[in-house]
XYZ file of C-alpha atoms in Angstrom:
594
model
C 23.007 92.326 126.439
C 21.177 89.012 126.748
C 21.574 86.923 123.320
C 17.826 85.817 122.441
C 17.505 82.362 122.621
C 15.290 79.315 120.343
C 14.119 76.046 122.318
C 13.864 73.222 120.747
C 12.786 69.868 121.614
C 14.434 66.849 119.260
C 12.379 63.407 118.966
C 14.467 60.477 117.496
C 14.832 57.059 117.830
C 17.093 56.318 120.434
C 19.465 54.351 118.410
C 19.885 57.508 116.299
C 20.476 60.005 119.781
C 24.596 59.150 119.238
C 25.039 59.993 115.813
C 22.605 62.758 116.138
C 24.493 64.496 118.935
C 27.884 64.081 117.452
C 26.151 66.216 114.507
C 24.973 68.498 116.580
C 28.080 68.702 118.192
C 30.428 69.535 115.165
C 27.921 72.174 114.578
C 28.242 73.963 117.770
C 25.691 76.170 118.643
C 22.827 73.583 120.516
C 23.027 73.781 124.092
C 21.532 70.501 125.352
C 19.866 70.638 128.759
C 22.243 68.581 130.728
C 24.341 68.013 133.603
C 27.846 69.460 134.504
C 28.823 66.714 136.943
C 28.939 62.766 136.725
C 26.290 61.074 136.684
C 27.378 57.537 136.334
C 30.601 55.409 136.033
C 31.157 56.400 132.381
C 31.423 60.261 133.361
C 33.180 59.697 136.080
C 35.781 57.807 134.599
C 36.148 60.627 131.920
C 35.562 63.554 134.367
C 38.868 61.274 136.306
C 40.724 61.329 132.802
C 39.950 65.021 132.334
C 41.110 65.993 135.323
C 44.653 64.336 134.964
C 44.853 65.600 131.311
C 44.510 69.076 133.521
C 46.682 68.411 136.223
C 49.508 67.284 133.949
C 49.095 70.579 132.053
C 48.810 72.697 135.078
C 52.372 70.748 136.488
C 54.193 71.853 132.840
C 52.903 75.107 133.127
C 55.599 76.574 135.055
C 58.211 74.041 133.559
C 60.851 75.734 130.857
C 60.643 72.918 127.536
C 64.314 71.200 126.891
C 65.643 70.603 123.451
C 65.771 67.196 123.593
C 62.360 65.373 123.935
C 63.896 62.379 125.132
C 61.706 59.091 124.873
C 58.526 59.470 123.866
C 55.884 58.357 126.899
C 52.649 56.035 126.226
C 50.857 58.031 128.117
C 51.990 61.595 128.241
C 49.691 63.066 131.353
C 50.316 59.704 133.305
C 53.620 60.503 133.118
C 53.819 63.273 133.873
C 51.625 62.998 137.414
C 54.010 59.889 138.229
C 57.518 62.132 137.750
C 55.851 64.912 140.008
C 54.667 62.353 142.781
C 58.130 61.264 142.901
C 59.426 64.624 142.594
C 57.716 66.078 145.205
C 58.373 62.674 147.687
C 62.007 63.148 147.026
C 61.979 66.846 148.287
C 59.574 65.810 151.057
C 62.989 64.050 152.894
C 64.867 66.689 152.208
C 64.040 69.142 155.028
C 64.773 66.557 157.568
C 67.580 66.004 155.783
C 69.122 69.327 156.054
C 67.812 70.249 159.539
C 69.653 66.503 160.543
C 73.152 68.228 158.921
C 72.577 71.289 160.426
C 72.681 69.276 163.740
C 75.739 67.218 162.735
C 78.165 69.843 161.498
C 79.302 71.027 164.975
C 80.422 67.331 165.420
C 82.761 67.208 161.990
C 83.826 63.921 160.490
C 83.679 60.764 162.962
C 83.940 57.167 162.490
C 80.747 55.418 163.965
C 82.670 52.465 164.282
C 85.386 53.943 166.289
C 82.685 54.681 169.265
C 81.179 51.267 169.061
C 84.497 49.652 170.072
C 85.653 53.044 172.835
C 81.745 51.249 174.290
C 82.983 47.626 174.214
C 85.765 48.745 176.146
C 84.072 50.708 179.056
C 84.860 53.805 177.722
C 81.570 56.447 176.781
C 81.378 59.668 175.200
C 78.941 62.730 176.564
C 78.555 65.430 173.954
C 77.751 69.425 175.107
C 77.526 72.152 173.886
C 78.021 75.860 175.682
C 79.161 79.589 175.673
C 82.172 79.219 177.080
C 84.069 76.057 178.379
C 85.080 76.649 182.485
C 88.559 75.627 182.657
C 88.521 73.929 185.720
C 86.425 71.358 183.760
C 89.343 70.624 181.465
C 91.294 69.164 184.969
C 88.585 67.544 186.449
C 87.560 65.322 183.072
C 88.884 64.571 180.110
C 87.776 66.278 177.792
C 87.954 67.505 174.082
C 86.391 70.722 172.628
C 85.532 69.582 168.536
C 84.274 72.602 166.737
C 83.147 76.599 168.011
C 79.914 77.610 165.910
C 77.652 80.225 166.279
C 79.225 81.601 169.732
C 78.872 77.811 171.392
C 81.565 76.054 172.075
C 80.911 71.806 171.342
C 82.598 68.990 173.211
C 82.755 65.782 174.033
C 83.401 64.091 177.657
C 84.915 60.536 178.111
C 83.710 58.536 180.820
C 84.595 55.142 182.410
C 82.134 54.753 184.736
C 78.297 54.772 185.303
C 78.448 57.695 188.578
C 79.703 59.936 185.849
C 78.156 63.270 186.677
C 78.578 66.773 184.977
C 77.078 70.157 185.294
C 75.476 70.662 181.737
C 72.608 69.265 180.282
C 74.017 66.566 177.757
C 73.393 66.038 173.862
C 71.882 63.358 172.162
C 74.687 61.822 170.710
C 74.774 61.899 167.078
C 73.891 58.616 165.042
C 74.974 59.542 161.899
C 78.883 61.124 160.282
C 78.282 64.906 158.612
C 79.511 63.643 155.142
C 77.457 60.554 154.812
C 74.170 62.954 155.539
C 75.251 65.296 153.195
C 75.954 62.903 150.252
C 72.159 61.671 151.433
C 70.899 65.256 150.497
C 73.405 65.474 147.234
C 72.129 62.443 145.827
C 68.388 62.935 146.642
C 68.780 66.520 145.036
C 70.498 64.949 142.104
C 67.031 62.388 141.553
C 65.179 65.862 142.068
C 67.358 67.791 138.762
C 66.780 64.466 137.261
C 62.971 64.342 137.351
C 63.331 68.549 136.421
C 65.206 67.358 133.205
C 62.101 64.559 132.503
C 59.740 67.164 133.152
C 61.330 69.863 130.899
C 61.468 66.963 128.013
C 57.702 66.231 128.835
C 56.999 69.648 128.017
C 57.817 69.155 124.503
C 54.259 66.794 124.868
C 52.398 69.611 126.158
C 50.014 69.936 122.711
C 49.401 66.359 122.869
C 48.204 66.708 126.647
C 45.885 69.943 125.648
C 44.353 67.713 122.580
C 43.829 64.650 124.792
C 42.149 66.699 127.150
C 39.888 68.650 124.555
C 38.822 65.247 123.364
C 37.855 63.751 126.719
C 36.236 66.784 127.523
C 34.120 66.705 123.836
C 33.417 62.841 124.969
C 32.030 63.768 128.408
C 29.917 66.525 126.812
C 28.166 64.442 124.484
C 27.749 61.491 126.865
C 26.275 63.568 129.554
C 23.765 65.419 126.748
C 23.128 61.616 125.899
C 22.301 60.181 129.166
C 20.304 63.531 129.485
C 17.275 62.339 127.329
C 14.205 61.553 128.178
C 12.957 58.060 127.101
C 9.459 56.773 125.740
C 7.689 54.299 124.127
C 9.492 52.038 125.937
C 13.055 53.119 125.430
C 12.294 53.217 121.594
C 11.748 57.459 121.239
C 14.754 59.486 122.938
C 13.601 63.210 123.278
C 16.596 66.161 124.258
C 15.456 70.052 125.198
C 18.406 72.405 123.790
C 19.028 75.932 123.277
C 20.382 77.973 120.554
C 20.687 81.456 119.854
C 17.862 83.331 117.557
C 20.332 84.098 115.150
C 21.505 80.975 114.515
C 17.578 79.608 113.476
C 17.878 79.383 109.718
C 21.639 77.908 109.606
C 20.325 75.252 111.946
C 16.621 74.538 110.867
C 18.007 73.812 107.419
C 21.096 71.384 108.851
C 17.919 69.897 111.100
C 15.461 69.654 107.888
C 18.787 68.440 105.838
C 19.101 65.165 108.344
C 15.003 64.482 108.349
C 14.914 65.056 112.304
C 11.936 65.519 113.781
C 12.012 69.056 116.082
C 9.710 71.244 117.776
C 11.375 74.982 117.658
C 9.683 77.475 119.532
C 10.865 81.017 121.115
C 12.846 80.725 124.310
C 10.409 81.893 127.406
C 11.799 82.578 131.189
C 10.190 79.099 132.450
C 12.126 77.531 130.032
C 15.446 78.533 131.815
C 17.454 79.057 129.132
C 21.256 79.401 128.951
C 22.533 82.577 129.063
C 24.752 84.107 126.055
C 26.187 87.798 126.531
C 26.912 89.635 123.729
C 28.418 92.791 124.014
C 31.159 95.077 122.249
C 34.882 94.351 122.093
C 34.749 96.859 125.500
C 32.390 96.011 127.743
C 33.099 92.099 126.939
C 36.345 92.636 128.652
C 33.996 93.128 131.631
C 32.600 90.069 131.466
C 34.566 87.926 133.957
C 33.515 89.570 136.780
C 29.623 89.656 136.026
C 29.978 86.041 136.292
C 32.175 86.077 139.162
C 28.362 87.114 140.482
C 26.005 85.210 138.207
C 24.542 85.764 134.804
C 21.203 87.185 134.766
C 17.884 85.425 134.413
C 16.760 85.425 130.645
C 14.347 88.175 131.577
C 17.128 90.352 133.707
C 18.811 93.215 132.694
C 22.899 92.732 131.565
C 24.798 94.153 134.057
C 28.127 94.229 132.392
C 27.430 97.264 130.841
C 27.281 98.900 134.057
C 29.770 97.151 135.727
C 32.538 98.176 132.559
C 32.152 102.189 133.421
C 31.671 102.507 137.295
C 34.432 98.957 138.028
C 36.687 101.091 135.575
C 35.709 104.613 137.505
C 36.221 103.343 141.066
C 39.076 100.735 140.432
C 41.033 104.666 138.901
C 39.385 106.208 142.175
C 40.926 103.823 144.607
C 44.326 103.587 142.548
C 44.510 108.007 142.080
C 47.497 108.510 140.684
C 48.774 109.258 137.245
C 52.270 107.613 137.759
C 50.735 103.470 138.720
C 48.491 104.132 136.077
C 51.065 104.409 134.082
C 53.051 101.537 135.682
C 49.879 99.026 135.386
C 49.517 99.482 131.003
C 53.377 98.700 131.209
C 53.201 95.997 133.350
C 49.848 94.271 131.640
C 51.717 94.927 128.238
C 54.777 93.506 129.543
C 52.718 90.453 130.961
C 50.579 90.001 127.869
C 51.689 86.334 127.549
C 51.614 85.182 131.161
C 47.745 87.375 131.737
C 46.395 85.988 128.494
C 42.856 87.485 128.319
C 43.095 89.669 131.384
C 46.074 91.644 129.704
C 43.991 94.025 127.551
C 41.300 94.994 130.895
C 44.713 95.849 132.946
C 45.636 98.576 130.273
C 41.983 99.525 130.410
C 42.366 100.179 134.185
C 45.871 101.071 133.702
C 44.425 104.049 130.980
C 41.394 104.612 133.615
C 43.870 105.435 136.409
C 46.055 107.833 134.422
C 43.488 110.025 133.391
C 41.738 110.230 136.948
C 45.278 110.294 138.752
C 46.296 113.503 136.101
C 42.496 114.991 137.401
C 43.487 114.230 140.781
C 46.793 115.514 140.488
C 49.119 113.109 141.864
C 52.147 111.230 140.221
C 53.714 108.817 142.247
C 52.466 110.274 145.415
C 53.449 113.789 144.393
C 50.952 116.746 144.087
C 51.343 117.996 140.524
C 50.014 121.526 141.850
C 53.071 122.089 143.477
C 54.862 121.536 140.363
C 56.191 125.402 139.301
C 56.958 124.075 135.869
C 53.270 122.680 134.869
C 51.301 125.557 132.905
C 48.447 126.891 135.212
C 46.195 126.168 132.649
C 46.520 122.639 132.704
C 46.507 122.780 136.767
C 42.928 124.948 136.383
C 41.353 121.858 134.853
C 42.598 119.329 137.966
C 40.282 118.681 140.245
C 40.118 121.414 143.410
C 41.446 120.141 146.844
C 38.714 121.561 148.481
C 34.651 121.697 147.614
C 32.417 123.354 149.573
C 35.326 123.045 152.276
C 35.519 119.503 152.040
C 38.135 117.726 150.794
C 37.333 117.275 146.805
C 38.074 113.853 146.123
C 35.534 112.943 148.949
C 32.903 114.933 147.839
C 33.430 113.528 144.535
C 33.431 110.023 145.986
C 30.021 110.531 147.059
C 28.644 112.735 144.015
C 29.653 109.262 142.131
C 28.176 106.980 144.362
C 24.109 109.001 144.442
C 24.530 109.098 140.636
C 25.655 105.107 140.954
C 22.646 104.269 143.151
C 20.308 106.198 141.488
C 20.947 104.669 138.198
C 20.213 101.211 139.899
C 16.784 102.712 141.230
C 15.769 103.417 136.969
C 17.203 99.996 135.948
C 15.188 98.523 138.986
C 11.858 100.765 137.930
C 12.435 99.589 134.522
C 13.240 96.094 134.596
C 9.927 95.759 137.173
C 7.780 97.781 134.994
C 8.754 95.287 132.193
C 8.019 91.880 133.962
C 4.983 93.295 135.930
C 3.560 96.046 134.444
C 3.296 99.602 135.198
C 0.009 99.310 137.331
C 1.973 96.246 139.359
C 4.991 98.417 139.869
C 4.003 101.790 141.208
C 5.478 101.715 144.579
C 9.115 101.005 142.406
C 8.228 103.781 140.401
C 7.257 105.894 143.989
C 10.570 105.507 144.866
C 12.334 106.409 141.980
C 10.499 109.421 141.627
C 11.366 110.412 145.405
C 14.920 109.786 145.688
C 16.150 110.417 142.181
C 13.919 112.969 141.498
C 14.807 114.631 144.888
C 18.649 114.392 143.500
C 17.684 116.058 140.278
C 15.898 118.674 141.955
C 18.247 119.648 144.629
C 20.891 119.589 142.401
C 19.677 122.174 140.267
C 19.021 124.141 143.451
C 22.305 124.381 144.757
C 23.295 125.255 141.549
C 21.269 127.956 141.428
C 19.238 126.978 138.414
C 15.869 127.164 139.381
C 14.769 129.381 142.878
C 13.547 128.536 146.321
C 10.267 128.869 145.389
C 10.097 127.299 142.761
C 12.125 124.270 144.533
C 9.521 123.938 147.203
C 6.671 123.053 144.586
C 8.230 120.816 142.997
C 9.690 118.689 145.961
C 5.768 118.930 147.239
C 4.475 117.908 144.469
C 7.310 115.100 143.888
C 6.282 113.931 147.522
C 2.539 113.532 147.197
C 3.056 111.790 143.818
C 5.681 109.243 145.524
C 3.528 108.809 148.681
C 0.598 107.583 146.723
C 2.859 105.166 144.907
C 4.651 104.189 147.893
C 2.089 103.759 150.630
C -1.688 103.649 149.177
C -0.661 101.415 145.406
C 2.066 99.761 145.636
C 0.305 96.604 145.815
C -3.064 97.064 143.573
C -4.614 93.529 144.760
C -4.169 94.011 148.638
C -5.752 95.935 151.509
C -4.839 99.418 151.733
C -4.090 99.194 155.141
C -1.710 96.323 154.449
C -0.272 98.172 151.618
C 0.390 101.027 153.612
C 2.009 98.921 156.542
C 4.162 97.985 153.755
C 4.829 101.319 152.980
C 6.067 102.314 156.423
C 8.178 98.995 156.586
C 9.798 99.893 153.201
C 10.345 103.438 154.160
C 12.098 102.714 157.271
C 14.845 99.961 155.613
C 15.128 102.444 152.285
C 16.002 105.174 154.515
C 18.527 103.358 156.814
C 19.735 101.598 154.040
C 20.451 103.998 151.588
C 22.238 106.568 153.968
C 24.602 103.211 154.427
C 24.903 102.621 150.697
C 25.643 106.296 149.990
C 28.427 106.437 152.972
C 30.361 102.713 151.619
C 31.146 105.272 148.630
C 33.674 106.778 151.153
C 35.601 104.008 150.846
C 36.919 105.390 147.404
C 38.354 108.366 149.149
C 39.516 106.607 151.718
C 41.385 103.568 149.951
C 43.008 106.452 147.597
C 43.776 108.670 150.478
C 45.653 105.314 152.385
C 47.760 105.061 148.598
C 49.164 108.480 148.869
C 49.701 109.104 152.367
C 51.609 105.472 152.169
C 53.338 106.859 149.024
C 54.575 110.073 150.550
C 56.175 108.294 153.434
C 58.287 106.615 151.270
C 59.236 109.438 149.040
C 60.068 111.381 152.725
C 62.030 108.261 153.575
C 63.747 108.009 150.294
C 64.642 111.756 150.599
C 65.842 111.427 153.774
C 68.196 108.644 152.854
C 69.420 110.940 150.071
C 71.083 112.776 152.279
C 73.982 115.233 150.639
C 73.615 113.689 147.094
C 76.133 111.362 147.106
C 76.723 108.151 145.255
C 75.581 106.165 148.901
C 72.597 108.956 149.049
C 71.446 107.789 145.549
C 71.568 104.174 145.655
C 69.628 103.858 149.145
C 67.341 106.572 147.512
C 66.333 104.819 144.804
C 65.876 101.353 146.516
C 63.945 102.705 149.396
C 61.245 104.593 146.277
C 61.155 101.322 143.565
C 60.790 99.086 146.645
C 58.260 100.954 148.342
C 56.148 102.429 145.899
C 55.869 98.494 144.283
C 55.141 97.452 147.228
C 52.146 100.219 147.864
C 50.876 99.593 144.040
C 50.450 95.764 144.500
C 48.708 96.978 147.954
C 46.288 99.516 145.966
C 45.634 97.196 143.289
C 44.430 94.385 145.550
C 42.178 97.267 147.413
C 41.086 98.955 144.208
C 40.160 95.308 142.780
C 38.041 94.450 146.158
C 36.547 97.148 146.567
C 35.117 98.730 143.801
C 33.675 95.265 143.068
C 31.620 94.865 146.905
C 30.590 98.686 145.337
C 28.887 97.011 141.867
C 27.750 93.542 143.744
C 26.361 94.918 147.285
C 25.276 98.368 146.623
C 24.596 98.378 142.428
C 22.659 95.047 142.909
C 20.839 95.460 145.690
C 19.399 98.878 144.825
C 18.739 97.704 141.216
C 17.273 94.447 142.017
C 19.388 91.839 139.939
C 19.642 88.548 141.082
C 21.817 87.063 138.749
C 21.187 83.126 138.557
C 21.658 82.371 134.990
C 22.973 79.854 133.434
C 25.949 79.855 131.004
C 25.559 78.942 127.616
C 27.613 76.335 126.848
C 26.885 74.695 123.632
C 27.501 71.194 122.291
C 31.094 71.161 120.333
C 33.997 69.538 119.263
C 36.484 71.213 122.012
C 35.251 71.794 125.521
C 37.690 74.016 127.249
């Protein structure tokens, strides 16, 4: 949900505005209005620093710490940022380098100098290189075969005059001896271990780096909230507009009232833009990242989070459908708890997610469980049927789950309108609503035999007349009824195209889980296959052939069951439920800025 926000408006003298920020700052809960980017050289320059600080961290990241620090730098990121320049110009030689050798090592060990003077005394060497060397060519020149590599045969032809001709293309000849080339590469891949070892002692400076950074970071903050101020009275009166959470008020009106400042407080309102806080439960927070992939919601929007935390989940276990990489994913986001960080604990939550719709589904590592003689047929009675209605069941299911997905975003959209506008300005919303999820309902209940044909009939009639009048005749109250319904008819036409597309995209759930088997049963065939008789052979190109390829098809289904599912919540969820999603963030003022 969104966190209710307080605006306040500080007036100070402005030769109080850097003390008073600083306060506000160790405090940390103000969100002063205020830019994220430069705005003059000061920022810059500390934006500049900030961004070293965070390139020299990023360079360590990857670097293992050694147990000697070595000398201690005077400036730790600088450092850093100079030892990888050179690093990384060092290695930039060395594919030449090794291409050059590669070139060179048909020709051996030769002494440069020993060709200069064979030139100063009319003699000249031609170097070739073929399949096969024609032995008539041995008679006719003289010539000396140096090295077979690689099927060619390479030689070199002595000549003592300039109407020297021979069948083969010729070589360049080389400029350089084999072992002086290679000592080239050792020595420039000894200055490479050398600025590893530097690196690895630099590591040791990596808190330092993080503090320096948080510290620039807390200086940029402040100076941007400062510059932010409005002036008046002639420079004399500095004024700042920040933010703070309702349920901070009384902690911060008596710190405010404790330091004599002069504030205005007032309740946050939607023209005010405030900064956007979501608070939610230790669950659906983990959720969080990808609403703001999108955008936070406008102060007056609805949180989507909520909504993205059970259907992501649902269609990310969908797309994955099977037990077995559900089971593989908690492992793996448990086993990568310290490289993932945050993202660890939503991995097991997806990892959980696909177990339990992979054991409905009944599929472990590509395998249907209902084939499995051993399983109790109760627990096979409570999987989900491969056929319903004569369909397959996972697709039918696939779409069941997207209607119930769209028309949940039709009631948030009726109710979020209804409480911005009004009821009376958002009847044609509410027409809607009441046609397509009230048709849902309804039919529902008919195929399930609940209520009778009859019965059915009056109550999609009178569900139609109802949604007409909101649709086509009101859904405008302060414009011609003619326009209104030309509106009508315009809306009616893109809701039904539109919505038959939304409800089909749902497909894609069957479809990307369908891919993961089929995928995953070609390499259990191919693994089975290689099996052969059972023996030892059988069982090590069996096992290879099944790790190796079902990895390979869970990092695939991941990626797809990431993707997707997400286009699902940010095309089809937000579309049909009208959020917009161009919040802010709240970021208050405080002491570390990460």
């Amino acid at each position: 949900m969104v966190t209710e926000m307080t605006k306040y408006d500080f007036i100070l003298m402005s030769g109080d505005a850097d003390a008073f920020l600083e306060k506000l700052q160790s405090v940390g809960v103000v969100d002063i209005t205020r830019s994220l980017k430069p705005v003059d050289d000061k920022s810059e320059k500390l934006s500049a620093r900030a961004e070293v600080y965070r390139k020299a961290l990023s360079s360590l990241k990857a670097v293992e710490k050694a147990d000697d620090p070595g000398q201690k730098p005077t400036d730790f990121a600088v450092e850093v940022m100079q030892t990888v320049r050179e690093k990384e110009a060092i290695e930039a030689q060395l594919p030449q380098l090794r291409k050059d050798a590669d070139e060179l090592v048909p020709w051996g060990q030769f002494d440069t100098k020993s060709i200069e003077r064979l030139k100063e005394n009319g003699l000249k060497l031609h170097f070739y290189k073929t399949k096969a060397i024609d032995p008539a060519w041995k008679e006719q020149y003289a010539l000396s075969e140096i090295s077979n590599l690689g099927g060619y045969s390479y030689f070199v032809v002595v000549s003592d005059s300039d109407d020297y001709d021979f069948p083969l293309k010729e070589l360049p000849a080389p400029d350089r001896n084999y072992a002086a080339v290679e000592q080239q590469i050792a020595d420039l891949e000894a200055q490479v271990k050398e600025k590893d070892q530097r690196l690895a002692q630099l590591k040791t400076y990596e808190p330092q780096i993080q503090n320096e950074l948080d510290k620039t970071l807390s200086k940029l903050d402040l100076h941007l909230a400062n510059v932010a101020g409005e002036k008046a009275a002639e420079d004399y009166i500095t004024v700042f507009e920040g933010f703070a959470p309702a349920e901070c008020e009384s902690a911060l009106r008596e710190m405010l009232d404790k330091e004599s400042v002069f504030y205005i407080e007032d309740k946050a309102k939607v023209d005010d833009n405030p900064p956007i806080e979501l608070k939610n439960n230790k669950f659906v927070s983990m959720f969080e990242l990808l609403t703001d992939m999108y955008g936070r919601p406008k102060y007056d929007e609805f949180d989507p989070t909520v909504f993205i935390s059970i259907f992501f989940m649902l269609f990310f276990a969908f797309c994955m459908g099977d037990m077995g990489y559900g089971l593989v994913l908690i492992v793996a986001s448990l086993g990568l708890k310290k490289v993932l960080g945050n993202i660890a604990p939503l991995g097991v939550t997806l990892g959980i997610a696909t177990t339990v719709v992979g054991f409905f589904f009944h599929t472990f590592f590509s395998m249907d469980m209902l084939e499995w003689s051993w399983l109790p047929e109760g627990v096979k009675r409570i999987m989900l049927p491969s056929q319903i209605a004569g369909y397959d069941g996972t697709m039918v299911l696939a779409l069941l789950v997207g209607i119930v997905h769209l028309c949940l975003a039709l009631i948030v959209k009726t109710y979020q309108t209804t409480k911005t506008k009004g009821f009376l300005n958002s009847l044609g919303t509410w027409g809607w609503t009441l046609l397509i999820v009230g048709g849902v309902i309804v039919g529902g209940l008919a195929l399930m035999g609940v209520i009778d044909n009859e019965v059915t009939k009056w109550i999609v009639i009178v569900l139609g007349v109802i949604s007409a009048l909101g649709i086509f005749f009101l859904n405008d109250l302060h414009r011609n009824p003619l326009m209104n319904f030309g509106s009508g008819l315009w809306d009616t036409y893109n809701t039904a195209t539109g919505l038959l597309g939304d409800v089909l995209s749902y497909l894609r759930l069957y479809a990307l889980g369908l891919a993961g088997a089929k995928l995953g049963e070609a390499f259990n065939a191919i693994g089975v296959q290689a099996l052969g008789d059972g023996g030892v052979g059988g069982w090590i190109a069996f096992i290879l052939i099944v790790v190796i390829g079902h990895v390979l098809n869970i990092a695939m289904c991941v990626l797809g069951a990431f993707v997707h599912p997400l286009r699902l919540n940010f095309l089809e969820f937000f579309k049909n439920s009208g959020y917009e999603g161009t919040g802010r963030r709240y970021n208050p003022l405080s002491e570390i800025n990460n």
